[in-house]
CSV table of C-alpha atoms in Angstrom, one decimal:
chain,number,residue,atom,x,y,z
H,933,MET,CA,8.2,23.4,-26.8
H,934,PRO,CA,4.5,23.3,-27.4
H,935,ASP,CA,2.2,23.4,-24.6
H,936,PHE,CA,1.1,19.8,-24.6
H,937,ASP,CA,-0.6,18.6,-21.5
H,938,PHE,CA,1.1,15.4,-20.6
H,939,ARG,CA,-1.0,15.2,-17.4
H,940,ALA,CA,-4.0,14.5,-19.8
H,941,LEU,CA,-2.6,11.2,-20.7
H,942,ARG,CA,-3.8,7.7,-19.2
H,943,ARG,CA,-2.2,4.4,-19.0
H,944,PHE,CA,-5.6,2.6,-19.2
H,945,PRO,CA,-6.0,-0.5,-20.0
H,946,ASP,CA,-2.7,-1.0,-18.1
H,947,VAL,CA,-2.8,-0.7,-14.4
H,948,GLU,CA,-3.3,2.7,-13.1
H,949,ALA,CA,-2.4,3.9,-9.6
H,950,PRO,CA,-1.4,7.0,-7.9
H,951,ASN,CA,2.2,6.2,-8.1
H,952,LEU,CA,2.1,5.4,-11.8
H,953,GLN,CA,2.0,7.9,-14.5
H,954,ALA,CA,1.7,7.8,-18.2
H,955,TRP,CA,4.9,9.8,-19.1
H,956,ASP,CA,8.2,10.9,-17.6
H,957,ALA,CA,10.8,13.7,-18.2
H,958,THR,CA,12.4,11.4,-20.9
H,959,ASP,CA,9.4,11.6,-23.0
H,960,GLU,CA,9.5,15.4,-23.0
H,961,LEU,CA,13.3,15.4,-23.7
H,962,LEU,CA,12.9,13.2,-26.8
H,963,VAL,CA,9.9,15.4,-28.0
H,964,ARG,CA,12.0,18.3,-27.6
H,965,TRP,CA,14.9,16.9,-29.6
H,966,ALA,CA,12.5,16.0,-32.4
H,967,LEU,CA,11.1,19.3,-32.7
H,968,ASP,CA,14.5,21.1,-32.6
H,969,SER,CA,15.8,18.7,-35.4
H,970,GLY,CA,13.3,19.8,-38.0
H,971,ILE,CA,13.2,16.4,-39.7
H,972,PRO,CA,9.6,15.8,-41.2
H,973,GLY,CA,7.3,13.3,-39.6
H,974,ASP,CA,7.4,10.9,-42.3
H,975,GLU,CA,11.2,10.5,-41.6
H,976,VAL,CA,10.5,10.0,-37.9
H,977,ALA,CA,10.0,6.5,-36.0
H,978,VAL,CA,9.2,6.3,-32.4
H,979,ILE,CA,10.0,3.1,-30.5
H,980,GLY,CA,8.8,2.1,-27.0
H,981,ASP,CA,6.5,5.1,-26.5
H,982,GLU,CA,4.7,3.4,-23.6
H,983,TYR,CA,1.4,5.3,-23.5
H,984,GLY,CA,1.7,7.6,-26.5
H,985,ALA,CA,3.3,10.5,-24.8
H,986,ILE,CA,6.0,11.1,-27.4
H,987,THR,CA,3.8,10.4,-30.5
H,988,LEU,CA,0.9,12.6,-29.4
H,989,ALA,CA,2.9,15.5,-28.3
H,990,LEU,CA,4.6,15.6,-31.7
H,991,ALA,CA,1.4,15.0,-33.6
H,992,ASP,CA,-0.1,17.7,-31.5
H,993,ALA,CA,2.7,20.2,-32.6
H,994,GLY,CA,1.9,19.4,-36.2
H,995,ILE,CA,4.4,16.7,-37.0
H,996,SER,CA,2.4,14.2,-39.2
H,997,GLY,CA,3.4,10.8,-40.7
H,998,ILE,CA,5.0,9.5,-37.6
H,999,ARG,CA,5.6,5.7,-37.5
H,1000,VAL,CA,5.3,4.1,-34.1
H,1001,HIS,CA,6.2,0.8,-32.6
H,1002,GLN,CA,5.0,-0.4,-29.2
H,1003,ASP,CA,5.9,-3.9,-28.0
H,1004,LEU,CA,2.9,-4.0,-25.5
H,1005,VAL,CA,-0.6,-4.2,-26.8
H,1006,THR,CA,-1.7,-2.3,-23.6
H,1007,GLY,CA,0.5,0.5,-25.0
H,1008,ARG,CA,-1.0,0.4,-28.3
H,1009,ARG,CA,-4.5,0.5,-26.9
H,1010,ALA,CA,-3.6,3.4,-24.4
H,1011,LEU,CA,-2.1,5.4,-27.4
H,1012,ALA,CA,-5.4,4.9,-29.5
H,1013,ARG,CA,-7.5,5.9,-26.4
H,1014,ASN,CA,-5.5,8.9,-25.7
H,1015,ALA,CA,-5.4,10.1,-29.1
H,1016,THR,CA,-9.2,9.7,-29.4
H,1017,ALA,CA,-9.6,11.4,-26.2
H,1018,LEU,CA,-7.4,14.4,-27.1
H,1019,GLY,CA,-8.7,14.5,-30.8
H,1020,ILE,CA,-5.1,13.8,-32.2
H,1021,SER,CA,-4.3,11.9,-35.5
H,1022,GLY,CA,-1.3,11.8,-37.9
H,1023,TRP,CA,0.5,8.6,-36.7
H,1024,ALA,CA,0.5,4.9,-37.7
H,1025,SER,CA,1.5,1.8,-35.8
H,1026,HIS,CA,3.9,-0.7,-37.2
H,1027,ASP,CA,5.7,-3.9,-36.0
H,1028,LEU,CA,9.6,-3.6,-35.4
H,1029,GLY,CA,11.1,-4.0,-38.9
H,1030,ALA,CA,11.6,-2.4,-42.2
H,1031,GLU,CA,8.0,-1.1,-42.7
H,1032,LEU,CA,8.7,1.0,-39.4
H,1033,LEU,CA,12.0,2.1,-40.2
H,1034,ALA,CA,12.6,2.4,-44.0
H,1035,GLY,CA,13.8,6.0,-44.8
H,1036,ALA,CA,13.8,7.0,-41.1
H,1037,ARG,CA,16.3,9.7,-40.4
H,1038,LEU,CA,15.4,10.2,-36.8
H,1039,VAL,CA,14.3,7.4,-34.3
H,1040,LEU,CA,13.4,8.2,-30.9
H,1041,LEU,CA,13.6,5.3,-28.4
H,1042,GLN,CA,12.5,4.9,-24.7
H,1043,LEU,CA,15.3,2.6,-23.6
H,1044,PRO,CA,14.1,-0.9,-22.8
H,1045,LYS,CA,14.8,-2.8,-19.7
H,1046,ALA,CA,16.5,-5.7,-21.4
H,1047,LEU,CA,19.9,-5.4,-23.3
H,1048,ALA,CA,18.8,-8.1,-25.7
H,1049,GLU,CA,15.7,-5.9,-26.6
H,1050,LEU,CA,18.2,-3.0,-27.1
H,1051,GLU,CA,20.4,-5.1,-29.3
H,1052,GLU,CA,17.5,-6.2,-31.4
H,1053,ILE,CA,16.2,-2.5,-31.8
H,1054,ALA,CA,19.8,-1.0,-32.6
H,1055,ASP,CA,20.3,-3.8,-35.2
H,1056,ALA,CA,17.0,-3.0,-36.8
H,1057,VAL,CA,17.7,0.6,-37.2
H,1058,ALA,CA,21.1,0.1,-38.6
H,1059,ARG,CA,19.7,-2.4,-40.9
H,1060,SER,CA,16.7,-0.8,-42.3
H,1061,ALA,CA,16.6,3.0,-41.5
H,1062,ALA,CA,18.2,5.7,-43.7
H,1063,PRO,CA,22.1,5.7,-43.9
H,1064,ASP,CA,22.1,9.1,-42.1
H,1065,VAL,CA,19.8,8.1,-39.3
H,1066,THR,CA,20.3,9.3,-35.7
H,1067,LEU,CA,19.0,7.2,-33.0
H,1068,VAL,CA,18.2,9.2,-29.9
H,1069,ALA,CA,17.6,6.9,-26.8
H,1070,GLY,CA,16.4,8.1,-23.4
H,1071,GLY,CA,15.8,6.9,-20.0
H,1072,ARG,CA,15.8,7.7,-16.3
H,1073,VAL,CA,19.4,8.0,-15.2
H,1074,LYS,CA,18.8,5.6,-12.4
H,1075,HIS,CA,17.8,2.7,-14.7
H,1076,MET,CA,20.7,3.5,-17.4
H,1077,THR,CA,24.1,1.6,-17.6
H,1078,LEU,CA,27.4,1.8,-19.5
H,1079,ALA,CA,26.3,-1.7,-21.1
H,1080,GLN,CA,23.5,0.1,-22.9
H,1081,ASN,CA,26.1,2.4,-24.6
H,1082,GLU,CA,28.2,-0.7,-25.5
H,1083,VAL,CA,25.3,-2.3,-27.1
H,1084,LEU,CA,24.6,0.6,-29.2
H,1085,ALA,CA,28.2,1.0,-30.1
H,1086,ARG,CA,28.1,-2.4,-31.8
H,1087,ARG,CA,25.7,-0.9,-34.3
H,1088,PHE,CA,26.8,2.9,-34.5
H,1089,GLY,CA,30.1,4.5,-35.1
H,1090,VAL,CA,29.3,7.3,-32.6
H,1091,VAL,CA,27.5,7.0,-29.4
H,1092,GLN,CA,27.3,10.3,-27.4
H,1093,PRO,CA,25.7,10.5,-24.0
H,1094,GLN,CA,24.0,13.9,-23.2
H,1095,ARG,CA,23.9,15.8,-19.9
H,1096,ALA,CA,21.3,14.7,-17.6
H,1097,GLU,CA,18.0,16.8,-17.1
H,1098,ARG,CA,15.4,16.3,-14.5
H,1099,LYS,CA,16.9,12.9,-13.7
H,1100,SER,CA,16.7,11.8,-17.3
H,1101,ARG,CA,19.3,11.5,-20.0
H,1102,LEU,CA,19.4,11.0,-23.8
H,1103,VAL,CA,22.1,9.1,-25.8
H,1104,VAL,CA,22.6,9.9,-29.4
H,1105,ALA,CA,23.9,7.3,-31.8
H,1106,SER,CA,24.8,8.0,-35.3
H,1107,GLU,CA,26.8,6.7,-38.3
H,1108,PRO,CA,25.3,3.3,-38.5
H,1109,LEU,CA,27.8,0.5,-39.0
H,1110,ALA,CA,27.4,-2.5,-41.5
H,1111,VAL,CA,25.3,-5.4,-40.0
H,1112,PRO,CA,25.7,-9.0,-40.4
H,1113,ALA,CA,23.7,-10.9,-43.2
H,1114,ASP,CA,21.3,-12.3,-40.7
H,1115,PRO,CA,19.5,-10.6,-37.7
H,1116,PRO,CA,20.8,-11.6,-34.3
H,1117,PHE,CA,17.3,-12.9,-33.2
H,1118,PRO,CA,15.6,-15.1,-32.6
H,1119,VAL,CA,17.9,-17.1,-30.4
H,1120,ARG,CA,17.4,-20.7,-29.7
H,1121,GLN,CA,18.0,-23.1,-26.6
H,1122,VAL,CA,17.1,-26.7,-26.1
H,1123,HIS,CA,16.0,-27.7,-22.7
H,1124,ASP,CA,15.4,-31.5,-21.9
H,1125,GLY,CA,14.0,-31.9,-25.6
H,1126,LEU,CA,12.1,-28.7,-25.5
H,1127,THR,CA,13.3,-26.0,-27.8
H,1128,LEU,CA,12.8,-22.3,-26.9
H,1129,CYS,CA,13.1,-19.4,-29.2
H,1130,ALA,CA,13.3,-15.7,-28.1
H,1131,PHE,CA,13.3,-12.3,-29.7
H,1132,GLY,CA,15.0,-9.5,-27.8
H,1133,GLY,CA,12.0,-8.2,-25.8
H,1134,ALA,CA,11.0,-11.6,-24.4
H,1135,PHE,CA,11.4,-12.1,-20.8
H,1136,ALA,CA,14.3,-14.5,-19.8
H,1137,GLY,CA,15.3,-15.0,-23.5
H,1138,ALA,CA,15.5,-18.5,-24.7
H,1139,ARG,CA,16.2,-19.7,-21.1
H,1140,ILE,CA,13.6,-21.0,-18.8
H,1141,ASP,CA,13.2,-18.8,-15.9
H,1142,ILE,CA,13.3,-20.2,-12.4
H,1143,GLY,CA,9.5,-19.8,-11.7
H,1144,THR,CA,8.6,-21.3,-15.1
H,1145,ARG,CA,11.0,-24.3,-14.3
H,1146,VAL,CA,9.1,-24.8,-10.8
H,1147,LEU,CA,5.7,-25.0,-12.6
H,1148,LEU,CA,7.0,-27.2,-15.2
H,1149,ASN,CA,8.2,-29.6,-12.9
H,1150,ALA,CA,4.8,-29.5,-10.9
H,1151,MET,CA,2.9,-30.0,-14.1
H,1152,GLU,CA,4.5,-33.5,-14.4
H,1153,GLY,CA,1.8,-34.5,-11.9
H,1154,LEU,CA,-1.0,-32.7,-13.5
H,1155,SER,CA,-3.8,-34.7,-15.0
H,1156,VAL,CA,-6.7,-33.3,-16.9
H,1157,PRO,CA,-9.9,-35.4,-16.6
H,1158,VAL,CA,-11.5,-33.8,-19.7
H,1159,VAL,CA,-11.1,-35.2,-23.2
H,1160,HIS,CA,-9.6,-32.7,-25.6
H,1161,PRO,CA,-9.1,-30.1,-22.8
H,1162,ASN,CA,-9.1,-26.4,-23.7
H,1163,VAL,CA,-5.9,-25.0,-22.2
H,1164,ILE,CA,-4.6,-21.3,-22.0
H,1165,ASP,CA,-1.2,-20.3,-21.2
H,1166,LEU,CA,-2.1,-16.7,-20.0
H,1167,GLY,CA,1.0,-14.5,-20.3
H,1168,CYS,CA,2.9,-17.0,-22.2
H,1169,GLY,CA,6.2,-15.4,-22.7
H,1170,THR,CA,8.4,-17.6,-25.1
H,1171,GLY,CA,5.7,-20.3,-24.8
H,1172,ALA,CA,7.5,-22.8,-22.7
H,1173,LEU,CA,4.3,-23.8,-20.6
H,1174,ALA,CA,2.0,-24.1,-23.8
H,1175,ALA,CA,4.6,-26.0,-25.8
H,1176,ALA,CA,5.3,-28.4,-22.8
H,1177,PHE,CA,1.7,-29.1,-22.2
H,1178,ALA,CA,1.0,-29.6,-25.9
H,1179,LEU,CA,3.9,-32.2,-26.2
H,1180,ARG,CA,2.7,-34.1,-23.2
H,1181,HIS,CA,-1.0,-33.9,-24.2
H,1182,PRO,CA,-1.4,-34.1,-28.0
H,1183,ASP,CA,-5.3,-34.2,-27.7
H,1184,ALA,CA,-5.3,-30.8,-25.9
H,1185,VAL,CA,-6.6,-27.5,-27.5
H,1186,VAL,CA,-3.8,-25.0,-26.5
H,1187,ILE,CA,-3.9,-21.1,-26.7
H,1188,ALA,CA,-0.8,-19.2,-25.7
H,1189,THR,CA,-1.5,-15.4,-25.2
H,1190,ASP,CA,0.7,-12.5,-24.2
H,1191,ARG,CA,0.5,-8.6,-24.3
H,1192,SER,CA,4.1,-8.4,-25.7
H,1193,ALA,CA,4.6,-8.6,-29.4
H,1194,SER,CA,8.1,-9.8,-28.9
H,1195,ALA,CA,6.9,-12.7,-26.5
H,1196,VAL,CA,4.2,-13.6,-29.3
H,1197,ARG,CA,6.8,-13.7,-32.0
H,1198,SER,CA,8.9,-15.8,-29.7
H,1199,ALA,CA,6.2,-18.2,-28.9
H,1200,GLU,CA,5.3,-18.7,-32.5
H,1201,ALA,CA,8.9,-19.4,-33.1
H,1202,THR,CA,8.9,-21.9,-30.3
H,1203,MET,CA,5.9,-23.7,-31.5
H,1204,ARG,CA,7.5,-24.1,-35.1
H,1205,ALA,CA,10.7,-25.3,-33.5
H,1206,ASN,CA,8.9,-28.1,-31.5
H,1207,GLY,CA,6.9,-29.0,-34.7
H,1208,ILE,CA,3.4,-28.0,-32.9
H,1209,GLU,CA,2.5,-24.7,-34.6
H,1210,GLY,CA,-0.6,-26.4,-35.9
H,1211,ARG,CA,-1.8,-27.4,-32.4
H,1212,VAL,CA,-1.0,-24.2,-30.4
H,1213,GLN,CA,-2.7,-21.0,-31.2
H,1214,VAL,CA,-0.6,-18.0,-30.2
H,1215,THR,CA,-2.4,-14.5,-29.9
H,1216,LEU,CA,-1.4,-10.9,-29.0
H,1217,ASP,CA,-3.8,-9.8,-26.4
H,1218,ASP,CA,-4.2,-8.0,-23.1
H,1219,ALA,CA,-5.1,-10.6,-20.2
H,1220,GLY,CA,-6.9,-12.8,-22.6
H,1221,SER,CA,-9.4,-9.9,-23.3
H,1222,GLU,CA,-10.4,-11.3,-26.6
H,1223,LEU,CA,-11.0,-14.9,-25.4
H,1224,PRO,CA,-14.6,-16.1,-24.6
H,1225,ASP,CA,-15.6,-16.3,-20.8
H,1226,ALA,CA,-15.7,-19.9,-19.3
H,1227,SER,CA,-13.9,-21.3,-22.2
H,1228,ALA,CA,-11.1,-23.1,-20.6
H,1229,ASP,CA,-10.7,-26.2,-18.6
H,1230,LEU,CA,-7.0,-25.2,-17.5
H,1231,VAL,CA,-5.3,-22.1,-17.2
H,1232,LEU,CA,-1.5,-22.0,-16.8
H,1233,LEU,CA,-0.2,-18.8,-15.2
H,1234,ASN,CA,3.2,-17.4,-14.3
H,1235,PRO,CA,2.2,-13.7,-13.7
H,1236,PRO,CA,4.9,-10.9,-13.7
H,1237,PHE,CA,5.4,-8.7,-10.8
H,1238,HIS,CA,6.9,-5.8,-12.4
H,1239,LEU,CA,5.4,-3.0,-14.3
H,1240,GLY,CA,8.2,-1.5,-16.4
H,1241,ALA,CA,10.9,-0.6,-13.9
H,1242,SER,CA,8.4,-0.5,-11.0
H,1243,VAL,CA,7.6,-3.5,-8.7
H,1244,HIS,CA,3.8,-3.7,-8.5
H,1245,GLU,CA,1.5,-6.6,-8.0
H,1246,GLY,CA,-1.3,-5.1,-10.3
H,1247,ALA,CA,-0.2,-6.9,-13.5
H,1248,GLY,CA,-0.5,-10.2,-11.6
H,1249,GLN,CA,-3.8,-9.3,-10.2
H,1250,ARG,CA,-5.2,-8.6,-13.5
H,1251,LEU,CA,-4.1,-11.9,-14.8
H,1252,ILE,CA,-5.6,-13.7,-11.9
H,1253,GLN,CA,-8.9,-12.0,-12.6
H,1254,ALA,CA,-8.6,-12.7,-16.2
H,1255,ALA,CA,-8.1,-16.5,-15.4
H,1256,ALA,CA,-11.1,-16.6,-13.2
H,1257,ARG,CA,-13.1,-15.1,-16.1
H,1258,LEU,CA,-11.7,-17.5,-18.6
H,1259,LEU,CA,-12.3,-20.7,-16.7
H,1260,LYS,CA,-15.1,-23.0,-16.8
H,1261,PRO,CA,-16.9,-23.9,-13.5
H,1262,GLY,CA,-14.7,-26.6,-11.9
H,1263,GLY,CA,-11.9,-25.6,-14.3
H,1264,GLU,CA,-8.3,-25.3,-12.8
H,1265,VAL,CA,-5.7,-22.5,-12.8
H,1266,TRP,CA,-2.1,-23.5,-11.9
H,1267,THR,CA,-0.2,-20.7,-10.8
H,1268,VAL,CA,3.6,-20.0,-9.9
H,1269,PHE,CA,4.6,-16.8,-8.1
H,1270,ASN,CA,7.3,-15.4,-5.7
H,1271,SER,CA,6.4,-16.7,-2.3
H,1272,HIS,CA,6.4,-13.3,-0.8
H,1273,LEU,CA,3.4,-12.2,-2.9
H,1274,ASP,CA,-0.1,-12.3,-1.6
H,1275,HIS,CA,-1.4,-14.1,-4.8
H,1276,ARG,CA,-2.8,-17.1,-2.9
H,1277,ARG,CA,-5.5,-14.8,-1.3
H,1278,ALA,CA,-6.1,-13.2,-4.6
H,1279,LEU,CA,-6.7,-16.6,-6.2
H,1280,SER,CA,-8.9,-17.7,-3.5
H,1281,ARG,CA,-11.1,-14.6,-3.8
H,1282,GLU,CA,-11.2,-14.3,-7.6
H,1283,VAL,CA,-11.1,-18.1,-8.6
H,1284,GLY,CA,-12.1,-20.4,-5.8
H,1285,ALA,CA,-10.5,-23.0,-3.4
H,1286,THR,CA,-6.8,-22.8,-3.7
H,1287,GLU,CA,-4.3,-25.3,-2.5
H,1288,GLN,CA,-0.4,-25.2,-2.4
H,1289,VAL,CA,1.1,-27.9,-4.7
H,1290,VAL,CA,4.9,-27.0,-4.4
H,1291,ARG,CA,6.9,-24.6,-2.4
H,1292,THR,CA,10.6,-23.7,-2.9
H,1293,PRO,CA,12.6,-21.1,-0.9
H,1294,LYS,CA,11.5,-18.6,-3.7
H,1295,PHE,CA,8.4,-19.8,-5.5
H,1296,THR,CA,5.0,-21.3,-4.7
H,1297,VAL,CA,2.9,-23.4,-7.1
H,1298,THR,CA,-0.9,-23.3,-6.4
H,1299,ARG,CA,-3.9,-25.2,-7.8
H,1300,SER,CA,-7.2,-23.3,-7.7
H,1301,ILE,CA,-10.7,-24.7,-8.8
H,1302,ARG,CA,-13.2,-22.3,-10.4
H,1303,ARG,CA,-16.3,-22.1,-8.2
H,1304,GLY,CA,-19.6,-22.8,-9.9
């Protein structure tokens, strides 16, 4: 295996911390498999390469023409930054679909956390890649389950787990099976008149997660004293908050933004399903970084408390800081979070005066007013 320095990779602009690194042993195993296969780069697709470790190690070894799909825009930006810093090229980014997979004989996959996302990826590979494609999926052993093998087996005739190495394991799927005429995603569910749509990688699928439900209920008492308010659903997921607000306030200008491409596609489908696609703008962005400062009268926020498989408050803290930047003086952010988290202190520090609106056994909803 070439002497690629994985330690030179950074996670930035994603959260960085001493206990968070930009690669793991799974990346190295996938790189070694690809190099041993001898398959040329223009027949290789990489999916779920969080910060570019797989792609850049292969490109550094002279494998060119690799096609890459990363769901998170933070991962896409980290890959680009790492490539620039290391002076590496020879790869191209694509959305999940035929452009990414057409003619691919080898697909390298960092296993996603959600089975639905794995199902969507496996279907896309079986549907669009070469007939003799091999999908090599890897993950940390402690996060792998037999259910993942079962999902792969619904789209591939042969699924072979490999021996674990350095606490990581590869699963090799080959002989793709016939796929149904229509892809399995997006899925749809109706909740009290609100239709949610979800692609595989969207958090909670087409369900309304408990925290979002608590904030939706609290929003029934929310009044915005501004005519044509500018509203941002920050980290919108499938777009439940943005859609519900737009339906209740037809005069509002609503932006729904998320760093996940799967979430953005889901939110776009949600807006179409509810007949409000012309009134809600959906964007792929990292913590609203491309939105102007002091542009929002109201921010709706249900921040995550996981970074991949790690429990970490950093992602939520970044969104709280983003909310403070995006709000006009006197504007409000309504936030829901797990009650054990210290987000109220962060909201008071970053935004301004913060009060509790609702508290359940698991969740707290707060209202924060942007200081002038």
